[in-house]
């Protein structure tokens, strides 16, 4: 049967349903390349659009006219001029009209007038993200308030927004259900009080890193539908404040008071006592120890699934209580806790057999005995973090490989007892997606071969300062085709041959090659020519790469968003070419480039000043660069970090 006759049987409705079943982006790409009809159907059915290059924005909006979600957070050069141009087109305006979700994260070039025009062009907008727009202030907040139908708003690190701006949003966006105000340092108790009065529908509220006091908790207690409250690192909130929640917020399910220095563990009693349906408590680095009274009340939380107490002083009694009364726990965070022993962990997992996530970072007393107990009891374990647990050996890892077939993430960074035999056992965990082996000095290419042979689903692999060489990378390039993030920093056995092989990993986007003194421009050029998806590259201390390698990056790596060139032997001309040609570059670290002159830095910064959002430079350049270029960068919202 010909392909034409097959297509005649498939109706548009059926093709749309098939298209909707394709979740993987590469599968969707392959689908739309089959024929023009599949491409047309994909264009009609697409609901979400993430734009990577601003020059294609208008074309894409005309092509995908039915989208309801638009993400511009990784798109540089979103400014007032671009918005005006965008709104001048009839087709683009129609596409925006239908939007329900808009992500403008890090759009530092947008000001209040363009923001207002954009918001008014999206009358059905329900979700808006303007996180890390550090220059946003009360005028921009007033523009956001024009979206009266907003239900979700993220304003993390909008440093200029004060109580005045928040008040405008609260008054005009009374249907808000989710609001995040992290690092909005100008907001005080007054703003939170008005917000709680005007937005009674709030279900999710994040006031982390604000200088609010316990008075804000008095206001928050009036929210009848609140389910999630995050108030990380609020240093002025004390035990008295949490008492306001005891007989309030009856639907509260999750609370995060991590790093709130003025709280004691006893303050949790008020929260627990008034909310038997509580599912998650996060109190990391908050208090020195759990009081016996808190443990007594834990037994009332029958639905508790997550408890994070990183940094606390614990004992075997704590684990015995959890094991007996918190059998529904799926996640426990014990990172850097003092007093974690083998016996305590054995007691814990004997009752908490449904654990899926367990963090034991820096619990130095843990040995293979505890790991064996975890593996034997927690067969549904998905994530295990064991960084700096130096007493673990291949025997413990062997138990994980034998019993934890569902394991997806494992962190054994700085576990010196892990060797090639351990990796062979670990390779039985074929569902692994993330594996961190940094500072495991006893692993080699042989061990990596086992992982590459059986763990084909790996997305992230950390091999920082290990003995891995070119043969190991050869195994990875053929066995782990889905790798997206790879850390090879200070793996001194790697040469150009290994770097060339990385080019066969077609999905690789984030690569750290810091301190690889044996790689040259030859290897980097071959890698850049093949790896088109590269978005984040660290070449710090790669001193054997010369201008030819950097020219290759400028030509081939058009998708780069972040790069670290510190301590590299790059010249004025090569730096200017890179900063000018890489049109998506937003973050560059350019410290101690000994072959680059002040004039070279000036020209390079001018070449990218329209789109660059972060740049790290030598502190001495602060007084050498012209006021003009520094003023331009500041006006564009670029953050300069002086080293």
XYZ file of C-alpha atoms in Angstrom:
643
model
C 0.000 0.000 0.000
C 1.439 3.444 -0.926
C 2.063 6.114 1.694
C -0.526 8.328 -0.036
C -3.291 5.723 0.317
C -2.350 5.157 3.981
C -2.690 8.863 4.720
C -6.102 8.957 3.048
C -7.392 6.523 5.683
C -6.101 8.637 8.592
C -8.528 11.464 9.308
C -7.371 14.757 10.779
C -9.012 13.914 14.095
C -7.134 10.609 14.264
C -3.832 12.276 13.377
C -4.373 14.839 16.131
C -4.983 12.059 18.657
C -1.808 10.265 17.551
C 0.138 13.519 17.819
C -1.131 14.061 21.371
C 0.322 10.700 22.409
C 3.874 11.800 21.530
C 5.414 13.089 24.772
C 9.095 13.034 23.855
C 10.300 16.132 21.985
C 12.509 14.117 19.622
C 9.552 11.883 18.753
C 7.458 14.968 17.980
C 10.236 16.349 15.813
C 10.481 13.095 13.873
C 6.705 13.028 13.467
C 6.454 16.481 11.907
C 9.287 15.708 9.486
C 7.440 12.719 7.981
C 5.291 14.740 5.581
C 3.546 18.093 5.142
C 0.248 16.722 6.453
C 1.843 15.606 9.732
C 3.518 19.009 10.010
C 0.191 20.779 9.474
C -1.559 18.635 12.075
C 1.254 19.231 14.585
C 0.935 22.983 14.013
C -2.806 22.877 14.660
C -2.567 20.625 17.717
C 0.385 22.248 19.480
C -0.612 23.954 22.730
C 2.802 24.787 24.192
C 5.607 26.835 22.638
C 9.083 27.425 24.111
C 10.960 29.965 22.012
C 14.749 29.818 21.899
C 15.519 32.633 19.445
C 13.707 35.940 19.475
C 14.119 36.504 15.732
C 11.757 33.593 15.050
C 9.072 34.601 17.558
C 6.708 36.286 15.068
C 7.027 33.458 12.575
C 6.347 30.840 15.232
C 3.275 32.647 16.573
C 1.827 32.820 13.069
C 2.555 29.136 12.519
C 1.254 27.884 15.882
C -1.903 29.925 16.260
C -3.651 27.652 18.775
C -1.115 27.676 21.606
C -2.262 28.491 25.123
C 1.192 28.361 26.786
C 4.145 30.538 25.712
C 7.588 30.288 27.363
C 10.050 33.113 26.640
C 12.254 32.511 29.684
C 15.275 31.333 27.671
C 14.781 33.798 24.843
C 17.164 36.795 24.962
C 16.310 40.330 23.839
C 12.692 40.401 25.019
C 12.296 44.161 25.389
C 9.818 46.965 24.771
C 10.679 47.216 21.083
C 10.141 43.522 20.483
C 6.774 43.608 22.233
C 5.635 46.618 20.182
C 6.677 44.875 16.984
C 4.960 41.698 18.063
C 1.661 43.388 18.846
C 1.630 45.238 15.535
C 1.009 41.991 13.625
C -2.569 40.752 13.332
C -1.671 37.033 13.346
C 0.665 37.377 16.328
C -1.965 39.345 18.229
C -4.524 36.603 17.613
C -2.137 33.973 18.973
C -1.533 36.038 22.111
C -5.278 36.565 22.545
C -5.715 32.867 23.310
C -2.836 32.592 25.796
C -3.552 31.241 29.258
C 0.052 30.862 30.447
C 3.016 33.184 29.819
C 6.571 32.780 31.116
C 8.691 35.939 31.013
C 11.326 34.783 33.502
C 14.576 36.808 33.270
C 13.069 39.239 30.722
C 15.127 42.045 32.210
C 14.669 44.305 29.165
C 10.907 44.659 29.651
C 9.563 47.836 31.233
C 6.131 48.750 32.527
C 4.649 50.209 29.309
C 5.436 47.157 27.175
C 4.418 44.859 30.014
C 1.020 46.536 30.197
C 0.524 46.276 26.429
C 1.460 42.601 26.520
C -0.828 41.824 29.450
C -3.771 43.627 27.835
C -3.201 41.626 24.650
C -3.774 38.412 26.671
C -7.272 38.834 28.179
C -7.578 35.167 29.185
C -4.212 34.967 30.951
C -4.320 32.757 34.057
C -0.638 31.992 34.733
C 2.257 34.465 34.612
C 5.927 34.028 35.552
C 8.176 37.101 35.797
C 10.767 35.528 38.099
C 14.278 36.999 38.155
C 13.220 40.191 36.397
C 15.379 41.948 38.967
C 14.612 45.439 37.668
C 10.860 45.057 38.041
C 9.285 47.518 40.444
C 5.891 48.833 41.434
C 5.101 50.231 37.957
C 5.644 46.805 36.404
C 3.516 45.283 39.188
C 0.768 47.749 38.278
C 1.001 46.550 34.673
C 0.690 42.938 35.811
C -2.446 43.838 37.768
C -4.218 44.448 34.440
C -4.516 40.639 34.201
C -7.560 40.459 36.436
C -8.133 36.777 35.714
C -4.737 35.630 37.013
C -4.760 32.493 39.120
C -0.999 31.849 39.315
C 1.779 34.442 39.588
C 5.515 33.945 40.169
C 7.507 37.071 41.028
C 10.662 35.547 42.526
C 13.476 38.089 42.870
C 11.549 41.060 41.519
C 13.693 43.195 43.791
C 11.976 46.525 43.172
C 8.442 45.431 44.017
C 7.252 46.859 47.341
C 4.027 46.791 49.324
C 2.602 49.363 46.906
C 3.069 47.121 43.871
C 1.787 44.063 45.723
C -1.272 46.038 46.808
C -2.157 46.841 43.193
C -1.944 43.176 42.269
C -3.931 42.089 45.326
C -6.746 44.560 44.666
C -7.146 43.785 40.955
C -6.265 40.060 40.894
C -8.596 38.757 43.585
C -8.850 35.290 42.015
C -5.195 34.425 42.688
C -4.682 30.868 43.907
C -0.869 30.536 43.699
C 1.613 33.320 44.437
C 5.392 33.208 44.864
C 7.212 36.270 46.228
C 10.636 34.777 47.003
C 13.383 37.380 47.428
C 11.008 40.323 46.923
C 12.905 42.050 49.702
C 10.859 45.287 49.776
C 7.628 43.541 50.766
C 6.699 43.736 54.440
C 3.939 42.691 56.827
C 1.742 45.495 55.466
C 1.746 44.088 51.947
C 1.117 40.520 53.121
C -1.800 41.702 55.264
C -3.546 43.420 52.348
C -2.829 40.437 50.086
C -4.547 38.041 52.490
C -7.564 40.319 52.778
C -8.020 40.783 49.033
C -7.094 37.283 47.785
C -9.047 34.795 49.919
C -8.757 32.099 47.207
C -5.000 31.650 47.780
C -4.015 27.988 48.025
C -0.250 28.230 47.557
C 1.828 31.077 49.042
C 5.617 31.456 49.061
C 7.102 34.314 51.116
C 10.607 32.844 51.422
C 13.536 35.201 52.107
C 11.251 38.116 53.011
C 11.784 40.275 56.076
C 8.300 39.607 57.330
C 7.577 39.022 61.013
C 5.133 36.860 62.922
C 2.478 39.487 62.168
C 2.382 38.196 58.598
C 1.480 34.770 59.934
C -1.434 36.347 61.761
C -2.652 37.588 58.350
C -1.879 34.324 56.544
C -3.922 32.467 59.159
C -7.040 34.137 57.736
C -6.711 32.289 54.400
C -9.405 29.580 54.518
C -8.203 27.636 51.447
C -4.438 27.694 51.990
C -2.844 24.305 51.269
C 0.869 25.093 50.834
C 2.913 27.666 52.773
C 6.613 28.230 52.127
C 8.554 30.678 54.299
C 12.183 29.629 53.931
C 14.771 31.845 55.651
C 12.379 34.306 57.251
C 14.645 35.312 60.165
C 12.068 37.462 61.977
C 9.415 34.746 62.316
C 9.380 33.052 65.726
C 7.462 30.369 67.640
C 4.729 32.853 68.535
C 3.979 33.373 64.852
C 3.404 29.705 64.100
C 0.863 29.561 66.900
C -1.492 31.630 64.724
C -1.778 28.642 62.384
C -2.907 26.170 65.025
C -6.635 26.770 64.623
C -6.488 28.302 61.149
C -5.950 27.245 57.519
C -7.849 23.954 57.964
C -6.786 22.667 54.530
C -3.037 23.124 55.113
C -1.077 20.175 53.716
C 2.499 21.409 53.277
C 4.653 23.838 55.238
C 8.310 24.790 54.735
C 10.052 26.710 57.529
C 13.620 25.756 56.587
C 16.373 28.110 57.771
C 14.012 30.145 59.975
C 16.589 30.765 62.702
C 14.209 31.971 65.411
C 12.075 28.826 65.424
C 12.462 25.903 67.798
C 11.248 22.393 67.096
C 8.460 22.944 69.633
C 6.918 25.512 67.276
C 5.940 22.661 64.980
C 3.565 21.390 67.641
C 1.133 24.225 66.881
C 1.129 23.339 63.195
C 0.817 19.583 63.747
C -1.847 19.830 66.436
C -4.205 21.845 64.265
C -3.678 19.986 60.994
C -4.048 16.228 61.140
C -4.123 16.131 57.316
C -0.607 17.567 57.038
C 1.412 15.715 54.391
C 4.733 17.528 54.261
C 6.945 19.291 56.826
C 10.230 20.855 55.728
C 12.348 22.246 58.553
C 15.889 21.949 57.203
C 18.643 23.758 59.114
C 16.004 25.300 61.311
C 16.635 24.007 64.818
C 19.285 21.983 66.576
C 17.167 19.010 67.623
C 13.681 17.517 67.616
C 12.009 17.768 70.999
C 10.256 14.696 72.504
C 6.958 16.604 72.389
C 7.162 16.965 68.606
C 7.770 13.241 68.267
C 4.703 12.595 70.410
C 2.463 14.587 68.064
C 3.899 13.034 64.906
C 1.786 9.951 65.530
C -1.348 12.007 64.772
C -0.203 12.636 61.184
C -1.488 9.515 59.509
C -1.066 10.937 55.987
C 2.425 12.349 56.426
C 4.467 11.592 53.299
C 7.477 13.934 53.573
C 9.603 15.185 56.441
C 12.815 17.161 55.912
C 14.919 17.865 59.001
C 18.363 18.362 57.458
C 20.963 19.595 59.927
C 19.105 18.585 63.094
C 20.501 16.562 65.971
C 18.706 13.205 66.022
C 18.870 9.934 67.901
C 17.771 6.348 67.488
C 14.634 7.241 69.468
C 13.599 9.673 66.728
C 13.871 6.966 64.101
C 12.025 4.456 66.259
C 9.119 6.906 66.621
C 9.019 7.610 62.878
C 9.129 3.920 62.113
C 6.221 3.219 64.428
C 3.920 6.160 63.679
C 4.899 7.501 60.230
C 4.583 4.400 58.093
C 3.192 6.381 55.146
C 6.417 8.363 54.712
C 7.672 8.451 51.112
C 10.470 11.003 51.575
C 12.866 11.718 54.451
C 15.634 14.318 54.457
C 18.420 13.721 56.975
C 21.317 15.507 55.256
C 24.020 16.669 57.667
C 22.033 15.434 60.664
C 24.117 14.710 63.746
C 23.512 11.350 65.408
C 22.497 9.275 62.391
C 23.695 5.698 63.013
C 23.314 2.324 61.376
C 20.944 1.212 64.114
C 18.788 4.317 63.670
C 18.473 3.800 59.916
C 17.732 0.094 60.360
C 14.932 0.969 62.778
C 13.605 3.659 60.442
C 13.326 1.514 57.324
C 11.855 -1.444 59.198
C 8.617 0.534 59.476
C 8.879 3.049 56.627
C 8.959 0.491 53.851
C 7.241 2.826 51.363
C 10.165 5.226 51.182
C 10.908 6.527 47.684
C 13.338 9.350 48.472
C 16.004 9.267 51.181
C 18.781 11.818 51.709
C 21.717 10.908 53.964
C 24.256 13.440 52.675
C 27.233 13.818 55.034
C 25.963 11.179 57.469
C 29.510 9.962 57.982
C 28.713 7.075 60.348
C 26.628 5.195 57.803
C 28.125 1.900 56.605
C 27.141 -0.966 54.323
C 24.930 -2.377 57.087
C 22.558 0.567 56.844
C 22.595 0.498 53.032
C 21.770 -3.216 53.053
C 18.809 -2.576 55.364
C 17.574 0.233 53.100
C 17.878 -1.954 50.009
C 16.149 -4.899 51.661
C 13.222 -2.943 53.138
C 12.624 -0.119 50.654
C 12.080 -1.924 47.371
C 10.276 1.109 45.881
C 13.226 3.443 46.405
C 13.604 5.948 43.553
C 16.175 8.427 44.877
C 19.046 7.877 47.330
C 21.588 10.572 48.224
C 24.750 9.384 49.977
C 27.280 12.122 49.257
C 30.323 11.985 51.561
C 29.242 8.742 53.247
C 32.832 7.528 53.138
C 32.322 4.185 54.866
C 30.155 2.748 52.099
C 31.816 0.185 49.832
C 30.882 -1.958 46.858
C 29.111 -4.360 49.245
C 26.427 -1.795 50.040
C 26.076 -0.832 46.376
C 25.716 -4.514 45.478
C 22.633 -4.710 47.697
C 21.145 -1.665 45.958
C 21.731 -3.293 42.594
C 20.104 -6.536 43.746
C 16.982 -5.133 45.408
C 16.296 -1.549 44.215
C 15.349 -2.115 40.594
C 13.226 1.072 40.538
C 16.146 3.338 41.508
C 16.356 6.410 39.230
C 18.730 8.735 41.062
C 21.838 7.880 43.092
C 24.397 10.284 44.525
C 27.579 8.687 45.869
C 29.797 11.733 45.400
C 32.982 11.526 47.486
C 32.300 7.935 48.541
C 35.848 6.663 48.201
C 34.801 3.047 48.806
C 32.959 2.872 45.490
C 34.969 1.005 42.831
C 34.489 -0.720 39.475
C 32.987 -3.778 41.133
C 30.407 -1.506 42.751
C 29.513 0.012 39.380
C 29.086 -3.459 37.919
C 26.525 -4.242 40.617
C 24.900 -0.857 40.239
C 24.408 -1.375 36.504
C 21.531 -3.718 37.381
C 19.537 -0.578 38.194
C 18.624 -0.122 34.554
C 16.165 2.723 35.271
C 18.884 5.083 36.489
C 18.386 8.602 35.147
C 20.852 10.508 37.327
C 24.151 9.127 38.678
C 26.714 11.189 40.584
C 30.156 9.645 41.006
C 32.284 12.756 41.535
C 35.450 12.319 43.620
C 35.124 8.516 43.530
C 38.825 8.020 42.921
C 38.661 4.232 42.607
C 36.500 3.996 39.501
C 37.893 3.661 35.979
C 36.850 3.114 32.380
C 36.098 -0.517 33.228
C 33.406 0.448 35.738
C 31.939 3.050 33.399
C 31.642 0.394 30.710
C 29.229 -1.566 32.942
C 27.077 1.534 33.462
C 27.068 2.417 29.766
C 26.114 -1.133 28.804
C 22.998 -1.417 30.985
C 21.894 2.106 32.021
C 20.741 3.469 28.677
C 18.210 5.858 30.264
C 20.835 8.048 31.959
C 20.180 11.771 31.537
C 22.753 13.120 34.004
C 26.200 11.776 34.895
C 28.756 13.408 37.192
C 32.331 12.110 36.921
C 34.096 15.085 38.535
C 37.741 14.311 39.397
C 37.582 10.602 38.601
C 40.043 8.439 36.672
C 37.817 8.166 33.615
C 39.570 8.340 30.219
C 38.826 8.162 26.508
C 37.759 4.494 26.562
C 35.114 5.268 29.154
C 33.750 8.084 26.997
C 33.690 5.707 24.026
C 31.418 3.395 26.021
C 29.191 6.315 27.052
C 28.856 7.618 23.500
C 27.518 4.285 22.297
C 25.464 3.202 25.311
C 23.977 6.345 26.901
C 22.401 8.171 23.971
C 19.948 10.094 26.180
C 22.630 11.908 28.208
C 21.818 15.579 28.596
C 24.155 16.664 31.411
C 27.763 15.490 31.830
C 30.474 16.645 34.251
C 34.029 15.662 33.289
C 35.855 18.426 35.153
C 39.437 17.551 36.150
C 39.282 14.067 34.594
C 42.895 14.452 33.541
C 43.083 11.284 31.419
C 40.690 12.649 28.786
C 42.200 13.765 25.474
C 40.888 15.025 22.135
C 39.869 11.483 21.180
C 37.402 11.293 24.043
C 35.992 14.773 23.444
C 35.375 13.941 19.782
C 33.330 10.915 20.830
C 31.017 13.098 22.925
C 29.713 14.545 19.684
C 27.741 11.331 19.142
C 25.537 12.160 22.155
C 22.878 14.054 20.229
C 20.893 15.252 23.263
C 23.859 16.557 25.272
C 23.152 20.120 26.425
C 25.146 20.778 29.616
C 28.864 19.863 29.671
C 31.585 20.687 32.203
C 35.139 20.238 30.890
C 36.887 22.382 33.491
C 40.610 21.766 33.906
C 41.053 19.294 31.026
C 44.599 20.269 30.080
C 44.997 17.598 27.405
C 42.175 18.741 25.124
C 42.958 21.152 22.296
C 41.110 23.024 19.590
C 41.094 19.882 17.465
C 38.883 17.983 19.914
C 36.680 20.966 20.740
C 36.077 21.711 17.053
C 35.019 18.134 16.331
C 32.740 18.118 19.380
C 31.104 21.459 18.551
C 30.509 20.454 14.938
C 28.448 17.407 15.976
C 26.779 18.500 19.234
C 24.147 21.001 18.079
C 22.132 20.926 21.319
C 24.900 22.354 23.514
C 23.455 25.033 25.834
C 25.855 25.248 28.801
C 29.625 24.764 28.482
C 32.373 25.140 31.104
C 35.938 25.414 29.717
C 37.592 27.052 32.719
C 41.337 26.266 32.929
C 41.354 24.554 29.502
C 44.573 26.361 28.625
C 45.519 24.256 25.581
C 42.536 25.440 23.533
C 43.459 28.301 21.202
C 41.446 30.653 18.993
C 40.648 27.958 16.423
C 38.568 26.097 18.984
C 36.714 29.232 20.060
C 36.023 30.171 16.435
C 34.488 26.724 15.983
C 32.239 27.307 19.006
C 31.180 30.680 17.597
C 30.260 29.037 14.314
C 28.676 25.732 15.371
C 27.269 26.238 18.893
C 24.458 28.666 18.150
C 22.315 27.319 20.998
C 24.788 28.171 23.775
C 23.170 30.089 26.638
C 25.948 29.887 29.261
C 29.708 29.631 28.910
C 32.708 29.773 31.249
C 35.944 30.846 29.544
C 37.826 31.907 32.664
C 41.613 31.346 32.529
C 41.456 30.354 28.835
C 43.952 31.457 26.155
C 41.496 33.364 24.012
C 42.365 36.535 22.087
C 40.501 39.812 21.556
C 39.311 38.776 18.107
C 38.072 35.319 19.125
C 36.254 36.691 22.185
C 34.519 39.371 20.108
C 33.498 36.790 17.535
C 32.055 34.471 20.169
C 30.154 37.155 22.045
C 28.774 38.523 18.788
C 27.913 35.271 16.993
C 26.341 33.373 19.888
C 22.958 35.061 19.640
C 21.393 33.087 22.510
C 24.208 33.651 25.004
C 22.904 35.055 28.288
C 25.550 34.217 30.914
C 29.321 34.452 30.414
C 32.196 34.058 32.887
C 35.271 35.866 31.572
C 37.712 36.008 34.496
C 41.492 36.301 34.015
C 41.679 36.129 30.233
C 45.331 37.123 30.045
C 45.395 37.534 26.238
C 42.379 39.861 26.145
C 42.958 43.606 26.415
C 40.626 46.175 27.945
C 39.674 47.235 24.408
C 38.898 43.584 23.622
C 36.564 43.308 26.600
C 34.901 46.571 25.611
C 34.226 45.387 22.055
C 33.061 41.943 23.193
C 30.577 43.446 25.666
C 29.261 45.831 23.014
C 28.736 42.874 20.691
C 26.435 41.130 23.171
C 25.023 43.952 25.307
C 21.553 43.646 23.764
C 21.002 40.108 25.064
C 23.543 39.285 27.804
C 21.960 38.965 31.260
C 24.913 37.971 33.465
C 28.642 38.471 33.047
C 31.515 37.765 35.430
C 34.658 39.894 35.047
C 37.903 40.751 36.837
C 37.338 43.317 39.564
C 40.108 45.478 38.068
C 38.034 46.017 34.913
C 35.463 47.931 36.944
C 37.733 50.969 36.722
C 39.036 50.353 33.182
C 35.881 49.820 31.143
C 34.131 52.969 29.929
C 31.161 54.311 31.827
C 29.226 54.133 28.578
C 29.387 50.347 28.207
C 28.734 49.792 31.923
C 25.733 52.116 31.662
C 24.386 50.254 28.629
C 24.693 46.897 30.381
C 23.010 48.237 33.506
C 20.171 49.777 31.489
C 19.578 46.440 29.779
C 19.286 44.709 33.168
C 22.608 42.846 32.908
C 24.077 41.734 36.249
C 27.868 42.200 36.424
C 29.725 40.091 38.989
C 33.194 41.372 39.818
C 35.681 38.667 40.796
